[in-house]
Short mmCIF file of C-alpha atoms and ligand atoms in Angstrom, two decimals:
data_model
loop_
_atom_site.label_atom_id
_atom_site.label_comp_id
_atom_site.label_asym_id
_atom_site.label_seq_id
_atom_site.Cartn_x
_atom_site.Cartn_y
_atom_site.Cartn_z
CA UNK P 1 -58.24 -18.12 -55.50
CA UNK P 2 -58.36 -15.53 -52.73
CA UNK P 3 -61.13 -15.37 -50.33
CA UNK P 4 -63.19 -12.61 -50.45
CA UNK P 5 -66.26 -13.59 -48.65
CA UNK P 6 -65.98 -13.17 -44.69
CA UNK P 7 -68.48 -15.16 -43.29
CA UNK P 8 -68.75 -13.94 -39.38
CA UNK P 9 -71.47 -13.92 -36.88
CA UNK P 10 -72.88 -10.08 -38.16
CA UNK P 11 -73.14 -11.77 -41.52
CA UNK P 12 -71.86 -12.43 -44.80
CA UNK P 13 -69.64 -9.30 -46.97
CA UNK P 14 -67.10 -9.00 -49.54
CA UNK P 15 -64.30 -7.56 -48.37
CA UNK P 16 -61.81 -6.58 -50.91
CA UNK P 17 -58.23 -5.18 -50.77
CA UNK P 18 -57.65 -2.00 -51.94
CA UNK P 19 -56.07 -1.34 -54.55
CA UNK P 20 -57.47 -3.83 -56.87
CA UNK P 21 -54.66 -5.83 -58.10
CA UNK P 22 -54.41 -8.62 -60.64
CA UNK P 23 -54.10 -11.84 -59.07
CA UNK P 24 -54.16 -10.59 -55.68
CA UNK P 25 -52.96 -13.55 -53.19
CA UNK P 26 -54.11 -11.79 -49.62
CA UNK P 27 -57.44 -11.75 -47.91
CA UNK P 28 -58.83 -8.64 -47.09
CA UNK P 29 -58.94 -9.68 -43.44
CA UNK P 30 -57.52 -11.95 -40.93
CA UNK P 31 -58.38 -14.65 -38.20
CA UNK P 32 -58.09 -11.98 -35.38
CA UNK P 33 -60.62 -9.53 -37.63
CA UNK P 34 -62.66 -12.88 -37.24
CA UNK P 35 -61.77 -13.61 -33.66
CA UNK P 36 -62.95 -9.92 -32.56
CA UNK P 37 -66.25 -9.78 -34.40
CA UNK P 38 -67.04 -13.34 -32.80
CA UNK P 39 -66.06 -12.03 -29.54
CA UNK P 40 -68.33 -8.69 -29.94
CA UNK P 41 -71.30 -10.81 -31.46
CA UNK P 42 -72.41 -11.56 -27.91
CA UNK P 43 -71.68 -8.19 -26.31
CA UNK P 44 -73.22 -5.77 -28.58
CA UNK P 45 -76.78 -5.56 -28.07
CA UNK P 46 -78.67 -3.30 -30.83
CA UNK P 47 -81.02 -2.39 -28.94
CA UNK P 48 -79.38 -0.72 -26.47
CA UNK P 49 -77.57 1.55 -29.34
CA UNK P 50 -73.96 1.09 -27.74
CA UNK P 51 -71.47 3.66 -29.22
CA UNK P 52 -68.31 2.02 -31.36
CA UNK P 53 -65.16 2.80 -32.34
CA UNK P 54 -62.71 1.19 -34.28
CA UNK P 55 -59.14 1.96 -34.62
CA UNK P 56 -56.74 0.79 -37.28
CA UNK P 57 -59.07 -1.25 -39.22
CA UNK P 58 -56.99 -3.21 -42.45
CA UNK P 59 -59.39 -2.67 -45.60
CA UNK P 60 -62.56 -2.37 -43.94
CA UNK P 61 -63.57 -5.69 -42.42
CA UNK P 62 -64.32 -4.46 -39.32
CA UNK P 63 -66.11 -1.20 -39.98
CA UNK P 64 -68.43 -3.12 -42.99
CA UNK P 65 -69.31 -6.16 -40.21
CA UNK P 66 -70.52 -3.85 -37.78
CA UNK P 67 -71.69 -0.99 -39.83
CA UNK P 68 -75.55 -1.35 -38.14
CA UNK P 69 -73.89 -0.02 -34.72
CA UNK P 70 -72.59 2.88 -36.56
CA UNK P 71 -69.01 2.70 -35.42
CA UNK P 72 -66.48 6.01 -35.91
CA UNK P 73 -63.97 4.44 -37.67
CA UNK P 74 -59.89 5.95 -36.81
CA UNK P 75 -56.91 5.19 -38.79
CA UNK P 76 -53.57 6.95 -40.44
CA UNK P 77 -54.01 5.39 -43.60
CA UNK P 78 -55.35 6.90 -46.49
CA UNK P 79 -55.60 3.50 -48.26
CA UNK P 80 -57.46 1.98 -45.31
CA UNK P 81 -59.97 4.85 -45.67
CA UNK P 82 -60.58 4.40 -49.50
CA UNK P 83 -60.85 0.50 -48.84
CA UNK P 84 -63.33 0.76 -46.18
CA UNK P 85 -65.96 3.24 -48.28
CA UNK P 86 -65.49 0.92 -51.38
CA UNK P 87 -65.59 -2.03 -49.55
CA UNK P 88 -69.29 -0.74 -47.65
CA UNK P 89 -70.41 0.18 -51.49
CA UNK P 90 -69.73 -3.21 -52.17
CA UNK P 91 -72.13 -4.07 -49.19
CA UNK P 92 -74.48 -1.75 -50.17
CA UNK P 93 -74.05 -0.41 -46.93
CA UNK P 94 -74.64 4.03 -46.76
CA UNK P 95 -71.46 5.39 -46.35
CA UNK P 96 -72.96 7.66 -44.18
CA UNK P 97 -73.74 5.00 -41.46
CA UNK P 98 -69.47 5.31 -40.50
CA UNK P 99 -67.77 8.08 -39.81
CA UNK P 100 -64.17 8.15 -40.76
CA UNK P 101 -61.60 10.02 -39.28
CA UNK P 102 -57.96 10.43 -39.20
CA UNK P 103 -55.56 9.52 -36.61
CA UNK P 104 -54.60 13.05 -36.11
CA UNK P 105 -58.43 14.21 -35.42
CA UNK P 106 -59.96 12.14 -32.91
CA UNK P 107 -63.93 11.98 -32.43
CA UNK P 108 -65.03 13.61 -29.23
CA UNK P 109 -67.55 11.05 -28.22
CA UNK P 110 -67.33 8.70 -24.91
CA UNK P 111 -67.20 5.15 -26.46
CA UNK P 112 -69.02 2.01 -25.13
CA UNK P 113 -66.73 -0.03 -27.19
CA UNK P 114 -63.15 0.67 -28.33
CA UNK P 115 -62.29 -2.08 -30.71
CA UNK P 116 -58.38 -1.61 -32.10
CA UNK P 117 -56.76 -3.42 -34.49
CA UNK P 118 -52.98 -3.76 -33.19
CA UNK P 119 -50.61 -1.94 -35.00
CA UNK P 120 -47.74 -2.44 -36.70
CA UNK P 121 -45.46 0.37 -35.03
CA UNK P 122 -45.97 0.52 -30.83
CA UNK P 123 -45.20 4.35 -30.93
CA UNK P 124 -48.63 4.58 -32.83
CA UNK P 125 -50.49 2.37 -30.48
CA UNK P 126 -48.96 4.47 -27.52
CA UNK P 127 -49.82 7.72 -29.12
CA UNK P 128 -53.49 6.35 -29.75
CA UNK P 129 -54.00 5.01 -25.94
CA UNK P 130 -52.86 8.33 -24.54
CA UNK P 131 -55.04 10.57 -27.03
CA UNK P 132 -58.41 8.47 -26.80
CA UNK P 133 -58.07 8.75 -23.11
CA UNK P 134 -60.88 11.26 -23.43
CA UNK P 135 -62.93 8.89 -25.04
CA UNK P 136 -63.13 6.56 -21.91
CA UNK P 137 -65.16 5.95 -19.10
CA UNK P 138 -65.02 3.43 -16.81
CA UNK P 139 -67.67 1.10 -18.47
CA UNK P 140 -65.78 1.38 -21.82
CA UNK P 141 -65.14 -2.19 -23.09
CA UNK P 142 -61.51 -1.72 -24.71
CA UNK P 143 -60.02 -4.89 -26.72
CA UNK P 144 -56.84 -5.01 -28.14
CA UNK P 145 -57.29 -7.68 -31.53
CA UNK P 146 -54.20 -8.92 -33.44
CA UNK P 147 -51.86 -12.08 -34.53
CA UNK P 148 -50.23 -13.47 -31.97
CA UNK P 149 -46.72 -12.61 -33.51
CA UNK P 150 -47.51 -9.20 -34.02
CA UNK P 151 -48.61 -8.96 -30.05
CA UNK P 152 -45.41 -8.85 -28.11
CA UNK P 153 -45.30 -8.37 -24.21
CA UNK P 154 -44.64 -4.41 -24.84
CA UNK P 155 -48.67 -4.14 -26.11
CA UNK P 156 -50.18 -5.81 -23.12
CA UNK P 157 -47.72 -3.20 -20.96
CA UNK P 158 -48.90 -0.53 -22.97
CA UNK P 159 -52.42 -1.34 -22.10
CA UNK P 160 -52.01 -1.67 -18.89
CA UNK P 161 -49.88 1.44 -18.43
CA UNK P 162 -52.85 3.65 -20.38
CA UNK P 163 -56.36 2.15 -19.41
CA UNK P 164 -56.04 -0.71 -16.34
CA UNK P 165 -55.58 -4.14 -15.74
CA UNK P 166 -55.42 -6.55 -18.86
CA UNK P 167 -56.43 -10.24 -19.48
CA UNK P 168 -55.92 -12.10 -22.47
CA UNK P 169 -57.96 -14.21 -24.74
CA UNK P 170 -56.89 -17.89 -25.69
CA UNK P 171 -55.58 -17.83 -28.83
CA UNK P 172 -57.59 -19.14 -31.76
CA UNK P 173 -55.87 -19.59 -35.49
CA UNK P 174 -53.03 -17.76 -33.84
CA UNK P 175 -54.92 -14.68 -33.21
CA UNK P 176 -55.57 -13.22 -30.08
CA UNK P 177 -57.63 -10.94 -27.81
CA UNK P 178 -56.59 -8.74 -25.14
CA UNK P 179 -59.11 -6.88 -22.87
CA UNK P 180 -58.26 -3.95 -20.63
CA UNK P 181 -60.53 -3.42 -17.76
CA UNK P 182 -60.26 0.26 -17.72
CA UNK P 183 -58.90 2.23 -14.61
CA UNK P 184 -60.06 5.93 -14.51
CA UNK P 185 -57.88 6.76 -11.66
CA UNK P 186 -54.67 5.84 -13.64
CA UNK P 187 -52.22 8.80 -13.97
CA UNK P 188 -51.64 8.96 -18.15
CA UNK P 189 -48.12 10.79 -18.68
CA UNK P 190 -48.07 13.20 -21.37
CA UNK P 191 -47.79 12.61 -24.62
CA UNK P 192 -44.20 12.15 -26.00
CA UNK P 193 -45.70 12.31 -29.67
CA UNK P 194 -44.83 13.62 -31.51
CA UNK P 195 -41.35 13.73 -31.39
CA UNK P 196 -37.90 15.72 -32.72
CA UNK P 197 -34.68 15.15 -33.27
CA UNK P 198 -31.90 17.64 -34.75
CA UNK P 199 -31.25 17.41 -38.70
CA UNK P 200 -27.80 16.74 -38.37
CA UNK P 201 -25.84 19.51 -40.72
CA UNK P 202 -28.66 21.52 -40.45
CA UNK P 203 -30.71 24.13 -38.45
CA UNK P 204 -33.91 21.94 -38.93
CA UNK P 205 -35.49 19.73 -35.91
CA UNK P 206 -37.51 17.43 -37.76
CA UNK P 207 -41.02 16.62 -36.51
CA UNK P 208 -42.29 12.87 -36.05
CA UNK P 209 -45.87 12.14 -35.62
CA UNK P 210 -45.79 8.49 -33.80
CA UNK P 211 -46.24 6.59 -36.82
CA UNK P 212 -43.79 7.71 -38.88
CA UNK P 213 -40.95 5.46 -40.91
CA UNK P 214 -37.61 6.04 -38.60
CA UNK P 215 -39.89 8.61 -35.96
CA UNK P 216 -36.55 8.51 -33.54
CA UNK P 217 -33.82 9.52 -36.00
CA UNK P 218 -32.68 10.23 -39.39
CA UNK P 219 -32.40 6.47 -40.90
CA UNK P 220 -29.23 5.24 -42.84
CA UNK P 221 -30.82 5.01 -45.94
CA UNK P 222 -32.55 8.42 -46.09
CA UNK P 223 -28.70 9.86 -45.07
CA UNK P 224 -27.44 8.36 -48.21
CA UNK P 225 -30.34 9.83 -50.51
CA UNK P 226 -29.95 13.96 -48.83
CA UNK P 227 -26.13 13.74 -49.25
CA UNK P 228 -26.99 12.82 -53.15
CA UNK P 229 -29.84 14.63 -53.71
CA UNK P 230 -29.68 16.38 -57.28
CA UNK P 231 -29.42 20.16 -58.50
CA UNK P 232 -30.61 21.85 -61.21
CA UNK P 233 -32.88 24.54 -62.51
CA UNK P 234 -34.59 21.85 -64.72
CA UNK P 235 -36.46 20.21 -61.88
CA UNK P 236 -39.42 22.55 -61.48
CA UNK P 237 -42.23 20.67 -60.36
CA UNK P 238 -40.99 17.49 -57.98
CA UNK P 239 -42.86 14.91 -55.82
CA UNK P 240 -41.26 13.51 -52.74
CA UNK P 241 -42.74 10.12 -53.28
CA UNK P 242 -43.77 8.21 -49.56
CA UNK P 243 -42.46 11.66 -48.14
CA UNK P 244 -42.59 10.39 -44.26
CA UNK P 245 -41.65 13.09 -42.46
CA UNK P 246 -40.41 14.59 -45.42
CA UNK P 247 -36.62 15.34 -44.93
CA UNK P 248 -36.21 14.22 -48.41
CA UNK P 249 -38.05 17.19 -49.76
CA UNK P 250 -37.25 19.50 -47.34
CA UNK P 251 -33.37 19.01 -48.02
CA UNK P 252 -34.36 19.02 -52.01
CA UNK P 253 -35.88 22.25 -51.45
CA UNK P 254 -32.71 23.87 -49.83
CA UNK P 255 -30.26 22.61 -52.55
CA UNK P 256 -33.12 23.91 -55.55
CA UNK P 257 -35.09 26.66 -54.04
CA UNK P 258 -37.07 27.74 -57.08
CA UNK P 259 -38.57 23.95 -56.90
CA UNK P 260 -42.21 23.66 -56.21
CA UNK P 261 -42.03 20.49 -54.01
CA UNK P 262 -45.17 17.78 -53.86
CA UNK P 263 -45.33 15.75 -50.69
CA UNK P 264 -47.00 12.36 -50.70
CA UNK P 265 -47.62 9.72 -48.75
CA UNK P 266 -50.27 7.39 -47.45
CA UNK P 267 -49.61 7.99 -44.17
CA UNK P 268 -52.07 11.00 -42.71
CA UNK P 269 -49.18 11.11 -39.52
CA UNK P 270 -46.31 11.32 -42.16
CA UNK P 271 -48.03 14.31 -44.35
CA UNK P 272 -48.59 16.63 -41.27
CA UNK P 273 -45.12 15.98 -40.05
CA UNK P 274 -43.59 16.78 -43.78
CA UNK P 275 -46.12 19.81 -43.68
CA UNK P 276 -45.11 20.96 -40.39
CA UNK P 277 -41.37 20.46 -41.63
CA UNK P 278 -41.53 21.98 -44.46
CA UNK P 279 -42.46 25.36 -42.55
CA UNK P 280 -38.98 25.84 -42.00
CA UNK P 281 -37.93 26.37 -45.01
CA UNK P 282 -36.69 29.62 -46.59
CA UNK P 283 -37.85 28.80 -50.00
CA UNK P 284 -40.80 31.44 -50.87
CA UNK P 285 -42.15 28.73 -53.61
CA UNK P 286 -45.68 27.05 -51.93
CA UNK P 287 -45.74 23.18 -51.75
CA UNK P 288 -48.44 20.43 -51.45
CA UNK P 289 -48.83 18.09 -48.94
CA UNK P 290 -50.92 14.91 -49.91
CA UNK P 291 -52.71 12.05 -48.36
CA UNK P 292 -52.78 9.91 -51.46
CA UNK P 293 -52.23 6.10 -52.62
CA UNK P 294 -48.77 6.69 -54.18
CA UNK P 295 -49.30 8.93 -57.69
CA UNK P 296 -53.16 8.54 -58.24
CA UNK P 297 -54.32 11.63 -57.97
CA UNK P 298 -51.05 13.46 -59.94
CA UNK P 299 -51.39 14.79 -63.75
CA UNK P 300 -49.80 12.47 -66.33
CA UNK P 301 -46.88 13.79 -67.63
CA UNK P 302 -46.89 16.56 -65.36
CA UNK P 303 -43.68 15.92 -63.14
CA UNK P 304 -39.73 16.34 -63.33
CA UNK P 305 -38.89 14.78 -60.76
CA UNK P 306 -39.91 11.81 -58.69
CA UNK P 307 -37.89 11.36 -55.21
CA UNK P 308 -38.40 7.78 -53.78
CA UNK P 309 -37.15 5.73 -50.89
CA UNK P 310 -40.22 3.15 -51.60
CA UNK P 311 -41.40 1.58 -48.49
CA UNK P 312 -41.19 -2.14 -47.37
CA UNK P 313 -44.94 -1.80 -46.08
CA UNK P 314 -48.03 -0.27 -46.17
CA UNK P 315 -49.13 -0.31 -42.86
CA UNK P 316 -49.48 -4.30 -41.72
CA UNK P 317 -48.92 -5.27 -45.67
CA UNK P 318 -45.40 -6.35 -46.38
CA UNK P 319 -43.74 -6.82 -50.27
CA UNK P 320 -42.05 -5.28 -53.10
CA UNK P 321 -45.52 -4.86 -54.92
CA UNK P 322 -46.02 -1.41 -53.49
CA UNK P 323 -42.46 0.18 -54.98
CA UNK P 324 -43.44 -1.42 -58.09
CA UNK P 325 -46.57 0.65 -58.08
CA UNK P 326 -45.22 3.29 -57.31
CA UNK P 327 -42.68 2.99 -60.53
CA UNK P 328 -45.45 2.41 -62.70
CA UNK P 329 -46.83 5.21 -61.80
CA UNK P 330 -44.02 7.31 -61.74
CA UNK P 331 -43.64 6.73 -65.47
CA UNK P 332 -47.17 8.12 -66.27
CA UNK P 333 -46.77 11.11 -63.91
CA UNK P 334 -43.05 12.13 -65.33
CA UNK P 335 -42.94 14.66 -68.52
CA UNK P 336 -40.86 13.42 -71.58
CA UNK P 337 -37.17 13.74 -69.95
CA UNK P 338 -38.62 13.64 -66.40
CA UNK P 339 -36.35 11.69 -63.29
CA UNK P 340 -37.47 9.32 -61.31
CA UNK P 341 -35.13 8.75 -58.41
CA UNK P 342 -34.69 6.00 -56.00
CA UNK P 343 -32.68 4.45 -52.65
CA UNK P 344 -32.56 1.10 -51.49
CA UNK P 345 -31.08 -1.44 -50.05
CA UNK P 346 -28.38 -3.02 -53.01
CA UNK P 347 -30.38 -6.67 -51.92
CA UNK P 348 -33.60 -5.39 -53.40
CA UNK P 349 -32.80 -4.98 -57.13
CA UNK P 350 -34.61 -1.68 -57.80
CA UNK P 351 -32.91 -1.70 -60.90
CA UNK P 352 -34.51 -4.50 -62.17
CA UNK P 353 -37.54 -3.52 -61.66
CA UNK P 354 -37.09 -0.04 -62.67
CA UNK P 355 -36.16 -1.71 -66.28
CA UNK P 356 -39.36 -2.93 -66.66
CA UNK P 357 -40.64 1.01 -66.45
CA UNK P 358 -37.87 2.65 -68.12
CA UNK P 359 -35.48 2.50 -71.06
CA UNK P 360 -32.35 4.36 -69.08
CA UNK P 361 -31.77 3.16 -65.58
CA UNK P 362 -28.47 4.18 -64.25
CA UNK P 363 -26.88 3.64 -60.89
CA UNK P 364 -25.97 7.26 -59.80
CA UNK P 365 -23.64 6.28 -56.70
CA UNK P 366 -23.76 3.24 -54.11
CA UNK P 367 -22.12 2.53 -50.80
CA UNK P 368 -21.57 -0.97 -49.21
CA UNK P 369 -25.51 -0.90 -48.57
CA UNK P 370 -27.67 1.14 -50.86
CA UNK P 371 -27.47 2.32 -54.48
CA UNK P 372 -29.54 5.48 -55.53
CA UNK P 373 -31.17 4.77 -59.16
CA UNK P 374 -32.20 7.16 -61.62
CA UNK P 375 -34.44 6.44 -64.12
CA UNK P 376 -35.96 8.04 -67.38
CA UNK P 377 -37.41 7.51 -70.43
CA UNK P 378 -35.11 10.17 -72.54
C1 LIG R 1 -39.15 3.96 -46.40
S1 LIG R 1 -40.34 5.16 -45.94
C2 LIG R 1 -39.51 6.64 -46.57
C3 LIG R 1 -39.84 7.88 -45.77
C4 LIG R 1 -38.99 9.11 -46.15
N1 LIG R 1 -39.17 9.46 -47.54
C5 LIG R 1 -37.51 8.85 -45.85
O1 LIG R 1 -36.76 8.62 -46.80
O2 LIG R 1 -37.13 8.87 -44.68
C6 LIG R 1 -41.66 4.89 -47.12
C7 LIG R 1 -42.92 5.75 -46.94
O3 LIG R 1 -43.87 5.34 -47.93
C8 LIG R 1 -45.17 5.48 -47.39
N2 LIG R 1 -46.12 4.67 -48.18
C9 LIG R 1 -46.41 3.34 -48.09
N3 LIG R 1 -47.32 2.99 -49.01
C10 LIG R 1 -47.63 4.13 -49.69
C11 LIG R 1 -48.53 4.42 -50.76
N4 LIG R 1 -49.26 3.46 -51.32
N5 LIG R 1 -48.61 5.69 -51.21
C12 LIG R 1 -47.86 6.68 -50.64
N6 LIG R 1 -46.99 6.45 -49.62
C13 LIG R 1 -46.88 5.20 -49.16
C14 LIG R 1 -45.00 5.02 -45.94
O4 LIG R 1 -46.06 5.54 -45.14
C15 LIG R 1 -43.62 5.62 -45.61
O5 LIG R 1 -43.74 6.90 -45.03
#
C-alpha cells in the first residue's frame, strides 16, 4: 500500500495526493521533501518568528510540515493548491495559517527563508529567481530541494546567475540540496518571460508565460490539431481542454466565430497566456478562462465540444492516468451528440482508451506521428 504518513523532524501528517484515486501507487512526497524539512529542522527557530516561503510545493508536504512558521506558499498549479488546503484539513491545521498564491502574483514580503521545490521546466525556475528578487535580502537563506536526476548543471547555473554563489548538499536517497549564498550586488537581467513567437499563417504572436507546454514555439503536435480543427454551427459551447497557451482555441474560434470558447487548464501560467491570447481575436462572443483540475467544475451535459491534446504530466507527475481523466470526464460534461476531440502521438493508443468512454471512436485523419480522435456517444 502507498505511504501516506510522512514522518519528518516537524512531526507526523498525512499527506495525500490530490485527486483521490483508486489504488493510487505514488506518495504524496519525496526523499528531497524529506531531505529539506530535515535540513530546515535545525535552522528555523520559532521563536525568532522567521518569515517562509515555499515555492512549487508537490501536494502539500512542505507547506503542512511547516505550517507553525506560517509559510506563503507559491506555485502554478491549481491542483497543488487544492492538495495543499485538503491535505492541512486533513492535519487539522487552519487554512488560514498559509497563504497561497499563484505564480503570477508574488507576495511582497522580504523572506528569511526561500525554500523551492525544483521544477520540472527551467524556464519556470528562471522566471521565479528573477521575479522573487524583490523578496531577498542578503540574510535570505535560499535552498534549491529536488532529485538528483531532475537537478542538472543548468539549475545550479541558474542559481548562481540570480542570487550568488552556490554549494551543494551530499546527496541522500538520491535527493539533493543546493544552497545559494545570496549576492545583492549581482546585476539580474530582465526578465525574458514571458515570451512570443509569431503564429505561423496568422497575424497572432502568441504569448508564453515561462511554464507553459512548448513556451518557445508552436509544437508538432498542436500544428497537426489547428490544421484539422472542425467547423460547424453545431458547436456552440466548446472547452479547449489543457488549453496551454491556448492556440487551440484561439484558432477554433477563428474557423467558428459564433463559438463561445471555455479555456482550461491546471496551469495558472497557461490560463493567463490563453487569456491574454485570446484578446486578439475578432470574435465578439465572451470566453472563460479557467484554473481548474481538468472538467470538475463544468455542467454535466452541458458541452459540444471537447478539444484535447491531453498532457504527458501534471507538473512533476508523469502517466497516461491524467488523459484518462480527462476522458471520463469529458463524457459527463458532453450533451447527447456532443464531440470530444483528441491528438496524440499514434504510440499512445488514445483510441483505446477513448473506447472505454465512448461507443463511436473514429480516427478523423493521422500523419506518420499523430492521429486526431473523435469521440461520441451518438
Ligand atoms: C500537451 S499540453 C497541450 C497544450 C495546448 N493545448 C497545445 O495543444 O499546445 C497539455 C496541457 O494540459 C495541462 N494539464 C495537465 N494536467 C491538467 C489537469 N488536471 N487539468 C487541466 N489541465 C491540465 C498542462 O498544464 C498543459 O498545458
Amino acid at each position: 500500500m502507498t505511504e501516506t504518513t510522512m514522518h519528518v523532524a516537524q512531526g507526523r501528517f498525512q499527506v495525500l495526493r490530490f485527486p483521490i484515486e483508486k489504488n493510487e501507487k505514488l506518495q504524496a512526497w519525496d526523499a528531497a521533501d524529506e531531505y529539506l524539512l530535515q535540513d530546515v529542522a535545525g535552522k528555523l527557530d520559532l521563536d525568532g518568528q522567521p518569515s517562509v516561503l515555499i515555492v512549487n510545493d508537490s501536494f502539500g508536504a512542505l507547506a503542512v510540515a511547516l505550517s507553525a512558521y506560517k509559510p506563503s506558499v507559491v506555485s502554478d498549479s491549481f491542483i497543488s493548491q487544492a492538495a495543499t488546503r485538503k491535505n492541512l484539513a486533513l492535519n487539522q491545521i487552519d487554512l488560514t495559517t498559509v497563504r497561497l498564491f499563484d505564480s503570477l502574483v508574488l507576495p511582497q514580503d522580504k523572506f528569511d527563508f526561500i525554500l523551492i521545490k525544483a521544477p520540472k521546466t527551467l524556464a519556470f525556475l528562471e522566471d521565479m529567481l528573477i521575479r522573487l528578487q524583490d523578496n531577498l535580502t542578503v540574510n535570505t537563506q535560499v535552498i534549491v530541494a529536488g532529485m538528483v536526476k531532475n537537478l542538472p548543471a543548468s539549475v545550479w547555473q541558474l542559481m548562481a546567475r540570480y542570487l550568488g554563489e552556490t554549494r551543494p548538499s551530499k546527496a541522500v536517497k538520491k535527493a539533493r540540496l543546493i544552497y545559494a549564498q545570496v549576492d545583492m550586488d549581482h546585476v539580474v537581467p530582465i526578465n525574458p518571460y514571458p515570451v512570443y513567437y509569431p503564429l505561423e499563417n496568422t497575424q497572432y504572436q502568441i504569448c508564453n508565460h515561462a511554464n507553459i507546454f512548448s513556451h518557445k514555439s508552436l509544437d508538432i503536435g498542436t500544428r497537426f490539431f489547428l490544421e484539422h480543427l472542425p467547423q460547424d454551427d453545431k458547436y456552440q459551447q466548446v472547452v479547449d481542454l489543457g488549453c496551454g497557451n491556448g492556440v487551440v482555441g484561439l484558432i477554433f474560434s477563428e474557423k467558428n466565430p459564433n463559438a463561445q470558447l471555455h479555456f482550461v487548464d491546471e496551469s495558472f501560467m497557461a490560463v493567463a497566456s490563453a487569456e491574454e491570447n485570446f484578446k486578439q481575436t475578432v470574435t465578439t462572443v465572451s470566453a472563460s478562462f479557467q484554473a481548474d483540475d481538468a472538467l470538475t467544475d463544468f455542467e454535466d451535459k452541458s458541452i459540444d465540444l471537447i478539444l484535447c491534446n491531453p498532457p504527458f504530466h501534471q507538473q512533476n507527475t508523469i502517466g497516461g492516468h491524467i488523459a484518462l481523466r480527462m476522458f471520463e470526464q469529458s463524457k459527463k460534461v458532453l450533451k447527447q451528440g456532443g464531440e470530444l476531440w483528441v491528438i496524440g502521438n499514434r504510440h499512445l493508443g488514445y483510441h483505446v482508451s477513448l473506447k472505454k468512454f465512448f461507443s463511436k471512436v473514429e480516427v478523423m485523419v493521422s500523419n506518420a506521428k499523430f492521429v486526431i480522435i473523435k469521440a461520441s456517444n451518438s
